[in-house]
């Protein structure tokens, strides 16, 4: 049966994307560069900033401090005379002294605070305003924007890749049960160019210095004569250098894309000519894909994600990322299947198929949790400084997100998908599936943000908007791709097994 | 009934009926064993006794009779432990994971593989116990309330987690194996004529009646146990890997250890299954139930797990350089080029390079080659543990205490002894227990039996027109 994307589906997916875009644009112009405040006593606060800010921007910030502390009589002293030359230095890394350091002094603080009836001292109010970003710069480097682009680009690339991986696995293992679902896998993997495109933009921008997500792309850190020289990153130069990185990026994306195209072409061919020739070709090609994938899935996650925290290393990282990719792909398969089945487009998909995809979601959640725990526990237990710093940062600045992600992604599937009935109930699958889907988006968020935004992360309009935009466009692309070919591989040699699948 | 595609090769060859299956599996139990069986048993018993002698000597004299020294405090003892635990992974993987994946070919190997698992785990458990030096205090590993003073187990130690993991694994595997045996014991009970056999099998079969309700419960219990055993397969070897990975010793502390140990365990377990089953099928004339296709499937599992292990080796090697930590880099450089280079390259050749030969269809369907490879892999996986353990320890942070480990005759004797005990148990099993699951084989006869495959042999079936792909 052919699926035709309905007007409603089109409206909903593109509508979500447009709403996302609007939120994204609003969020984009709200990106902040935080300054750091340190309370000295009730009358004075020290304000420090490490990034790039010229004199005009500094004056504007001073004005904003004065205007936001109405009722207080304050004085701003520059306490950083020795480092003033850095104020115009074009460098936003801050491996040296701060760009500016101000002492803000409150005259007669108590008098004034009683005047406006506040229990807080002026110093505390100032610190609050600094910490929640009310007093801050506009982020000209767009760090949040680029970081989010990487998070979403990678997450949605991963979903498509997860589907491609499972399709190859299905052929290589000569599985029969899932044949009636294969066109859905094909549809999802067809959306891979979205992720590839976005990731390419992020990498290109990074290569040309538009953002500093990957510290090793910064030539200043690799120059032994520079004051910012980083010997550890320098030591990784043989692997982490732009030409080799781009060779790898091109190799990953071309390999994946060519396999994707090839699988789609062959399955269409099989529809037309029948026979078993193309099936056995796909069986062999599936195994070949798994060989490439075994290597690329690891190196790819080192290149795209692990190298953000350039000093840090973990041998398990690649497999951990892979488990998340596979699971996110499976959840997407489940959602699309349930949607199409509800519309009556999948007459051959019975409850046993749904149950089996549900089992995969359950099992892969365990796999992910197992790998998450293994990586975390071993590093936590050994407590070696250069390794444990990765988790220290996350626990200090991302505590709720870090542990929350694990708890949600582990306990929800465990509790709710343990029983046979829930794995067959669309309601449970959709609600819990969506929760862990978002949970795994946050997993990627936790992998990226602590290395790019440090403690200055936010979940705001930018994050929500960009996610919605990607989601809308992704689902639309998937549905569109599915509508391009019949929903059933009618000549698959295991089709009868799949049609009569019952377990 | 499940539909099975034409293009799937039959799993049971020949013109077999239900009765043929029963006959073929029970025949060795009813008949008198051949002379070779007695011969093999004798050899195994002698080796086992020699090993027990070595253990007694060890316990009487002290752990100093092993080749351990002040730098290498763990060597063959823990190598053998991990090797045996690893072998003990295949059985439960086959019975639990492959059951969940609905792999029908597993019925040709699951019974014997589960038996192998149980015996292998027993051999593994022996090593920590004798390593204590005082075997009779072995129960101190359990957190038992006691009045010995402040004696209490250390819950922070992965060695204790090992105690829990392995004892749980052993119990569940044993129950799983035994539950599967019950209907088959009942079949034997109903057939044998010797009174003593009849009595014993009556006890063993727990009064199995074979009515619908019993079968229903049997199926449910199998599935529940499979669900329980699957996480156990992961947990056991993960925790064994924690013994090393929680430490701060370069070469031991690496996060990839848990999944890579699990994969390595399945790899070595399947190699051992391959070794044993290739002999068993020949000796017991079970070629119809365990044929080339089964061997090929096992070889595919071997190539997959072997490649996963290979990726892990290379990842470790790469990250040791990438980390920029000089101790890490040295540990791996020393493995590959130091005094133990030969063991590292033995491991690499046996575990990573040689299984890749299975990519050739000709080789992975050759019985002789599979048998040869299974031995190679067993050796390689022993070396893997030796490499991880001894090469990481022998050169520690203080160059003045760098040493080389030499096994003593007791080290070798104990190891050979466990092989002897293992084979004694396995030979007894193969003589008195049904080596194939009779009842479960019957469930696939009509869907996967050659004679039942649709139109087979009448010129219409797929395989009549095509040669194997």
Coordinates of N, CA and C in Angstrom, one line a residue, chain A residues 167-350:
Chain A
X167 N 18.9 -1.5 9.7 CA 18.5 -2.1 8.4 C 19.6 -3.1 7.9
X168 N 20.9 -2.6 8.0 CA 22.0 -3.4 7.6 C 22.1 -4.7 8.5
X169 N 21.8 -4.5 9.8 CA 21.9 -5.6 10.7 C 20.8 -6.6 10.4
X170 N 19.6 -6.1 10.0 CA 18.5 -7.0 9.7 C 18.8 -7.8 8.5
X171 N 19.5 -7.2 7.5 CA 19.9 -8.0 6.3 C 21.0 -9.0 6.7
X172 N 22.0 -8.5 7.4 CA 23.2 -9.3 7.7 C 22.8 -10.5 8.5
X173 N 21.8 -10.4 9.4 CA 21.5 -11.5 10.3 C 20.4 -12.3 9.7
X174 N 20.0 -12.0 8.5 CA 18.9 -12.8 7.8 C 17.6 -12.8 8.7
X175 N 17.3 -11.7 9.3 CA 16.1 -11.6 10.1 C 14.9 -11.7 9.3
X176 N 13.9 -12.2 9.8 CA 12.6 -12.3 9.0 C 11.5 -11.4 9.6
X177 N 11.5 -11.3 10.9 CA 10.3 -10.7 11.5 C 10.0 -9.3 11.0
X178 N 11.0 -8.5 10.8 CA 10.8 -7.1 10.6 C 10.7 -6.6 9.1
X179 N 10.5 -7.6 8.2 CA 10.5 -7.2 6.8 C 9.4 -6.2 6.5
X180 N 8.2 -6.3 7.2 CA 7.1 -5.4 6.9 C 7.4 -4.0 7.4
X181 N 8.5 -3.8 8.2 CA 8.9 -2.5 8.7 C 10.0 -1.9 7.9
X182 N 10.6 -2.6 7.0 CA 11.9 -2.2 6.4 C 11.7 -0.8 5.7
X183 N 10.6 -0.6 5.1 CA 10.4 0.6 4.3 C 10.4 1.8 5.3
X184 N 10.0 1.6 6.6 CA 10.1 2.7 7.5 C 11.5 3.0 7.9
X185 N 12.3 1.9 8.1 CA 13.7 2.1 8.3 C 14.3 2.9 7.1
X186 N 14.0 2.5 5.9 CA 14.5 3.2 4.8 C 14.1 4.7 4.8
X187 N 12.8 5.0 5.2 CA 12.4 6.3 5.2 C 13.2 7.2 6.2
X188 N 13.4 6.6 7.4 CA 14.1 7.3 8.4 C 15.5 7.6 8.0
X189 N 16.2 6.6 7.5 CA 17.6 6.8 7.1 C 17.7 7.8 6.0
X190 N 16.6 8.0 5.2 CA 16.6 8.9 4.1 C 16.8 10.4 4.6
X191 N 16.5 10.6 5.9 CA 16.6 12.0 6.4 C 18.0 12.3 6.9
X192 N 18.9 11.4 6.6 CA 20.3 11.6 7.0 C 21.0 12.9 6.5
X193 N 20.7 13.3 5.2 CA 21.3 14.5 4.7 C 21.1 15.7 5.6
X194 N 19.9 15.8 6.4 CA 19.7 16.9 7.3 C 20.9 17.0 8.3
X195 N 21.1 15.8 8.9 CA 22.2 15.8 9.9 C 23.5 16.1 9.3
X196 N 23.8 15.4 8.2 CA 25.1 15.6 7.5 C 25.3 17.1 7.2
X197 N 24.3 17.7 6.6 CA 24.4 19.1 6.2 C 24.7 20.0 7.4
X198 N 23.9 19.8 8.5 CA 24.1 20.7 9.6 C 25.5 20.5 10.3
X199 N 25.9 19.2 10.4 CA 27.2 18.9 10.9 C 28.3 19.5 10.1
X200 N 28.1 19.4 8.8 CA 29.2 20.0 7.9 C 29.3 21.5 8.1
X201 N 28.1 22.2 8.3 CA 28.1 23.6 8.5 C 28.9 23.9 9.8
X202 N 28.6 23.1 10.9 CA 29.3 23.3 12.2 C 30.8 23.1 12.0
X203 N 31.2 22.0 11.3 CA 32.6 21.8 11.2 C 33.3 22.8 10.3
X204 N 32.6 23.3 9.3 CA 33.2 24.3 8.4 C 33.4 25.6 9.2
X205 N 32.4 25.9 9.9 CA 32.4 27.2 10.7 C 33.6 27.1 11.7
X206 N 33.7 25.9 12.3 CA 34.8 25.7 13.3 C 36.1 25.8 12.6
X207 N 36.2 25.2 11.5 CA 37.5 25.2 10.8 C 37.9 26.6 10.4
X208 N 37.0 27.5 10.2 CA 37.3 28.8 9.8 C 37.3 29.8 11.0
X209 N 37.2 29.2 12.2 CA 37.3 30.0 13.4 C 36.0 30.7 13.8
X210 N 34.9 30.4 13.2 CA 33.6 31.1 13.6 C 33.1 30.7 15.0
X211 N 33.5 29.6 15.5 CA 33.2 29.3 16.8 C 34.4 28.5 17.4
X212 N 34.3 28.3 18.7 CA 35.4 27.6 19.4 C 35.0 26.3 20.1
X213 N 34.1 25.6 19.4 CA 33.6 24.4 20.0 C 34.8 23.4 20.2
X214 N 35.6 23.3 19.1 CA 36.7 22.3 19.2 C 38.0 23.1 19.4
X215 N 38.5 23.1 20.7 CA 39.7 23.8 21.0 C 40.9 23.4 20.1
X216 N 41.0 22.2 19.7 CA 42.1 21.8 18.9 C 42.2 22.4 17.5
X217 N 41.1 23.1 17.1 CA 41.1 23.7 15.8 C 41.8 25.1 15.9
X218 N 42.1 25.5 17.2 CA 42.6 26.8 17.4 C 44.2 26.8 17.3
X219 N 44.7 27.4 16.3 CA 46.2 27.2 16.0 C 47.0 27.8 17.2
X220 N 46.4 28.8 17.9 CA 47.1 29.5 19.0 C 47.5 28.5 20.0
X221 N 46.6 27.5 20.3 CA 46.9 26.5 21.4 C 48.0 25.5 21.0
X222 N 48.2 25.4 19.7 CA 49.2 24.5 19.2 C 50.6 25.1 18.9
X223 N 50.7 26.4 19.1 CA 51.9 27.1 18.8 C 52.8 27.1 20.0
X224 N 53.9 26.4 20.0 CA 54.8 26.3 21.2 C 55.3 27.7 21.7
X225 N 55.3 28.6 20.8 CA 55.7 30.0 21.3 C 54.6 30.8 21.8
X226 N 53.4 30.4 21.7 CA 52.3 31.2 22.2 C 52.2 31.1 23.7
X227 N 51.6 32.1 24.3 CA 51.4 32.1 25.7 C 50.3 31.1 26.1
X228 N 49.4 30.8 25.1 CA 48.3 29.9 25.3 C 48.6 28.4 24.9
X229 N 49.9 28.2 24.7 CA 50.3 26.8 24.2 C 49.7 25.7 25.2
X230 N 49.1 24.7 24.5 CA 48.6 23.6 25.3 C 49.3 22.3 24.9
X231 N 50.3 21.9 25.8 CA 51.1 20.7 25.4 C 50.3 19.4 25.2
X232 N 49.1 19.3 25.9 CA 48.4 18.0 25.8 C 47.7 18.0 24.4
X233 N 47.1 19.1 24.0 CA 46.4 19.2 22.7 C 47.5 19.0 21.6
X234 N 48.6 19.6 21.9 CA 49.7 19.5 20.9 C 50.1 18.1 20.7
X235 N 50.1 17.3 21.8 CA 50.4 15.9 21.7 C 49.5 15.1 20.8
X236 N 48.2 15.6 20.7 CA 47.2 14.9 19.9 C 47.2 15.3 18.4
X237 N 48.1 16.2 18.1 CA 48.1 16.9 16.8 C 48.1 15.9 15.6
X238 N 48.8 14.7 15.8 CA 48.9 13.8 14.7 C 47.5 13.2 14.3
X239 N 46.5 13.2 15.3 CA 45.2 12.8 15.0 C 44.2 13.9 14.8
X240 N 44.3 14.9 15.8 CA 43.4 16.0 15.7 C 44.0 17.2 15.0
X241 N 44.0 17.1 13.7 CA 44.4 18.3 12.9 C 43.4 18.4 11.7
X242 N 43.2 19.6 11.2 CA 42.1 19.9 10.3 C 42.2 19.0 9.0
X243 N 43.3 18.9 8.3 CA 43.2 18.0 7.1 C 42.8 16.6 7.4
X244 N 43.4 16.0 8.4 CA 43.0 14.6 8.7 C 41.5 14.5 9.2
X245 N 41.1 15.5 10.0 CA 39.7 15.5 10.4 C 38.8 15.6 9.3
X246 N 39.1 16.4 8.3 CA 38.2 16.5 7.1 C 38.2 15.3 6.3
X247 N 39.4 14.6 6.2 CA 39.4 13.4 5.4 C 38.5 12.4 6.1
X248 N 38.5 12.3 7.4 CA 37.6 11.4 8.1 C 36.2 11.8 8.0
X249 N 35.9 13.1 8.1 CA 34.5 13.5 8.0 C 33.9 13.1 6.6
X250 N 34.7 13.4 5.6 CA 34.3 13.1 4.3 C 34.1 11.5 4.1
X251 N 35.0 10.8 4.7 CA 34.9 9.3 4.6 C 33.7 8.8 5.3
X252 N 33.4 9.3 6.5 CA 32.2 8.9 7.2 C 30.9 9.1 6.4
X253 N 30.8 10.4 6.0 CA 29.5 10.8 5.4 C 29.4 10.2 4.0
X254 N 30.4 10.1 3.3 CA 30.3 9.4 1.9 C 29.9 8.0 2.1
X255 N 30.6 7.3 3.0 CA 30.4 5.9 3.2 C 28.9 5.7 3.6
X256 N 28.5 6.4 4.6 CA 27.1 6.2 5.1 C 26.1 6.5 4.0
X257 N 26.4 7.6 3.3 CA 25.4 8.0 2.3 C 25.3 7.1 1.2
X258 N 26.5 6.6 0.7 CA 26.5 5.6 -0.4 C 25.8 4.3 0.0
X259 N 26.1 3.8 1.2 CA 25.4 2.6 1.6 C 23.9 2.8 1.6
X260 N 23.5 4.0 2.2 CA 22.1 4.3 2.3 C 21.4 4.3 0.9
X261 N 22.0 5.0 -0.1 CA 21.5 5.0 -1.4 C 21.4 3.6 -2.0
X262 N 22.5 2.9 -1.8 CA 22.6 1.6 -2.4 C 21.5 0.6 -1.9
X263 N 21.3 0.7 -0.5 CA 20.3 -0.2 0.0 C 18.9 0.2 -0.5
X264 N 18.6 1.5 -0.6 CA 17.3 1.9 -1.2 C 17.2 1.5 -2.6
X265 N 18.2 1.6 -3.4 CA 18.2 1.2 -4.8 C 17.9 -0.2 -4.9
X266 N 18.6 -1.0 -4.1 CA 18.5 -2.5 -4.3 C 17.1 -3.0 -3.9
X267 N 16.5 -2.3 -2.8 CA 15.2 -2.8 -2.3 C 14.2 -2.4 -3.4
X268 N 14.3 -1.3 -4.0 CA 13.4 -0.9 -5.1 C 13.5 -1.9 -6.3
X269 N 14.8 -2.3 -6.6 CA 15.1 -3.2 -7.6 C 14.4 -4.5 -7.4
X270 N 14.4 -4.9 -6.1 CA 13.9 -6.2 -5.8 C 12.3 -6.2 -5.9
X271 N 11.7 -5.0 -5.6 CA 10.3 -4.8 -5.8 C 10.0 -5.1 -7.3
X272 N 10.9 -4.6 -8.2 CA 10.5 -4.7 -9.6 C 10.8 -6.0 -10.2
X273 N 12.1 -6.5 -10.0 CA 12.4 -7.8 -10.6 C 12.1 -9.0 -9.8
X274 N 12.1 -8.9 -8.5 CA 11.8 -10.1 -7.7 C 13.1 -11.0 -7.6
X275 N 12.8 -12.2 -7.3 CA 14.0 -13.2 -7.2 C 14.7 -12.9 -5.9
X276 N 15.8 -13.7 -5.7 CA 16.6 -13.6 -4.5 C 17.9 -13.0 -4.7
X277 N 18.2 -12.6 -6.0 CA 19.6 -12.1 -6.2 C 19.9 -10.9 -5.4
X278 N 19.0 -9.9 -5.4 CA 19.3 -8.7 -4.7 C 19.3 -8.9 -3.2
X279 N 18.5 -9.9 -2.8 CA 18.5 -10.1 -1.3 C 19.8 -10.6 -0.9
X280 N 20.4 -11.5 -1.6 CA 21.7 -12.0 -1.1 C 22.8 -11.0 -1.3
X281 N 22.6 -10.1 -2.3 CA 23.6 -9.0 -2.4 C 23.4 -8.1 -1.1
X282 N 22.2 -7.8 -0.7 CA 22.0 -7.0 0.4 C 22.5 -7.6 1.7
X283 N 22.4 -8.9 1.8 CA 22.9 -9.7 2.9 C 24.4 -9.5 3.1
X284 N 25.1 -9.6 1.9 CA 26.5 -9.4 2.0 C 26.9 -8.0 2.2
X285 N 26.2 -7.1 1.6 CA 26.5 -5.7 1.7 C 26.2 -5.2 3.1
X286 N 25.2 -5.8 3.7 CA 24.8 -5.4 5.1 C 26.0 -5.8 6.0
X287 N 26.6 -7.0 5.8 CA 27.7 -7.3 6.7 C 28.9 -6.4 6.4
X288 N 29.1 -6.0 5.2 CA 30.2 -5.1 4.9 C 29.9 -3.7 5.6
X289 N 28.7 -3.3 5.6 CA 28.4 -2.0 6.2 C 28.7 -2.1 7.7
X290 N 28.4 -3.2 8.3 CA 28.7 -3.4 9.7 C 30.2 -3.3 10.0
X291 N 31.0 -3.8 9.1 CA 32.4 -3.7 9.3 C 32.8 -2.2 9.3
X292 N 32.4 -1.4 8.3 CA 32.7 0.0 8.3 C 32.1 0.7 9.6
X293 N 30.9 0.3 9.9 CA 30.3 1.0 11.0 C 31.0 0.7 12.3
X294 N 31.5 -0.5 12.5 CA 32.2 -0.9 13.7 C 33.4 0.1 14.0
X295 N 34.1 0.5 12.9 CA 35.2 1.4 13.1 C 34.7 2.8 13.2
X296 N 33.9 3.2 12.2 CA 33.5 4.6 12.1 C 32.6 5.1 13.2
X297 N 31.8 4.2 13.8 CA 30.9 4.7 14.9 C 31.8 5.1 16.1
X298 N 32.9 4.5 16.3 CA 33.7 4.9 17.4 C 34.5 6.1 17.0
X299 N 35.2 6.1 15.9 CA 36.1 7.2 15.6 C 35.2 8.5 15.4
X300 N 34.0 8.3 14.8 CA 33.2 9.4 14.6 C 32.8 10.1 15.9
X301 N 32.5 9.3 16.9 CA 32.1 10.0 18.2 C 33.3 10.6 18.8
X302 N 34.5 10.0 18.6 CA 35.6 10.8 19.2 C 35.8 12.1 18.5
X303 N 35.7 12.1 17.1 CA 35.9 13.3 16.4 C 34.9 14.3 16.6
X304 N 33.6 13.9 16.6 CA 32.5 14.9 16.7 C 32.3 15.4 18.1
X305 N 32.4 14.5 19.0 CA 31.9 14.8 20.4 C 33.1 14.8 21.4
X306 N 33.8 13.7 21.4 CA 34.8 13.6 22.5 C 35.9 14.6 22.4
X307 N 36.2 15.0 21.2 CA 37.3 16.0 21.0 C 36.9 17.4 21.5
X308 N 35.6 17.6 21.8 CA 35.2 18.9 22.4 C 36.0 19.1 23.7
X309 N 35.9 18.1 24.5 CA 36.7 18.1 25.8 C 38.1 17.5 25.4
X310 N 38.9 18.2 24.7 CA 40.1 17.7 24.0 C 41.0 16.9 24.9
X311 N 41.1 17.4 26.2 CA 42.1 16.7 27.1 C 41.6 15.3 27.5
X312 N 40.3 15.2 27.5 CA 39.7 14.0 28.1 C 39.6 12.8 27.1
X313 N 39.6 11.6 27.7 CA 39.6 10.4 26.8 C 38.9 9.3 27.6
X314 N 38.2 8.5 26.8 CA 37.6 7.3 27.4 C 37.4 6.3 26.3
X315 N 37.9 5.1 26.5 CA 37.9 4.1 25.4 C 36.4 3.6 25.1
X316 N 35.6 3.7 26.1 CA 34.2 3.3 25.9 C 33.4 4.3 25.2
X317 N 33.8 5.5 25.0 CA 33.0 6.6 24.6 C 32.2 6.2 23.3
X318 N 33.0 5.7 22.3 CA 32.3 5.4 21.0 C 31.1 4.4 21.1
X319 N 31.3 3.4 21.9 CA 30.2 2.4 22.1 C 29.0 3.0 22.8
X320 N 29.4 3.9 23.8 CA 28.3 4.5 24.5 C 27.5 5.4 23.6
X321 N 28.1 6.2 22.8 CA 27.4 7.1 21.9 C 26.6 6.2 20.9
X322 N 27.2 5.1 20.4 CA 26.5 4.2 19.5 C 25.2 3.7 20.1
X323 N 25.2 3.3 21.4 CA 24.0 2.8 22.0 C 22.9 3.8 22.0
X324 N 23.3 5.1 22.2 CA 22.3 6.1 22.2 C 21.7 6.3 20.8
X325 N 22.6 6.3 19.8 CA 22.2 6.4 18.4 C 21.2 5.3 18.0
X326 N 21.6 4.1 18.3 CA 20.7 3.0 18.0 C 19.3 3.1 18.6
X327 N 19.3 3.5 19.9 CA 18.1 3.6 20.6 C 17.2 4.7 20.1
X328 N 17.8 5.9 19.8 CA 17.0 7.0 19.3 C 16.4 6.6 17.9
X329 N 17.2 5.9 17.1 CA 16.7 5.4 15.9 C 15.5 4.5 16.1
X330 N 15.6 3.6 17.0 CA 14.5 2.6 17.3 C 13.2 3.4 17.8
X331 N 13.4 4.4 18.6 CA 12.2 5.1 19.1 C 11.5 5.8 17.9
X332 N 12.3 6.4 17.0 CA 11.7 7.0 15.8 C 11.0 6.0 15.0
X333 N 11.6 4.8 14.8 CA 10.9 3.7 14.1 C 9.5 3.4 14.7
X334 N 9.5 3.3 16.0 CA 8.3 3.0 16.7 C 7.3 4.1 16.5
X335 N 7.7 5.3 16.6 CA 6.7 6.4 16.5 C 6.1 6.5 15.1
X336 N 7.0 6.4 14.1 CA 6.5 6.4 12.7 C 5.6 5.2 12.4
X337 N 6.0 4.0 12.9 CA 5.2 2.9 12.7 C 3.8 3.0 13.3
X338 N 3.8 3.5 14.5 CA 2.5 3.6 15.2 C 1.6 4.6 14.5
X339 N 2.2 5.7 14.0 CA 1.5 6.7 13.3 C 0.9 6.1 12.0
X340 N 1.7 5.5 11.2 CA 1.2 4.9 9.9 C 0.2 3.8 10.1
X341 N 0.4 3.1 11.2 CA -0.5 1.9 11.5 C -1.9 2.5 11.8
X342 N -1.9 3.6 12.6 CA -3.1 4.2 13.0 C -3.9 4.6 11.7
X343 N -3.1 5.1 10.8 CA -3.8 5.6 9.5 C -4.2 4.5 8.6
X344 N -3.9 3.2 9.0 CA -4.3 2.1 8.2 C -3.4 1.8 7.1
X345 N -2.2 2.3 7.1 CA -1.3 2.1 6.0 C -0.5 0.8 6.1
X346 N -0.5 0.2 7.3 CA 0.4 -0.9 7.5 C -0.5 -2.1 7.9
X347 N -1.3 -2.7 7.0 CA -2.2 -3.8 7.3 C -1.4 -5.0 7.8
X348 N -0.2 -5.1 7.4 CA 0.6 -6.4 7.7 C 1.3 -6.3 9.1
X349 N 1.4 -5.1 9.6 CA 2.1 -4.9 10.9 C 1.1 -5.3 12.0
X350 N 1.4 -6.3 12.7 CA 0.5 -6.7 13.8 C 1.1 -6.4 15.1

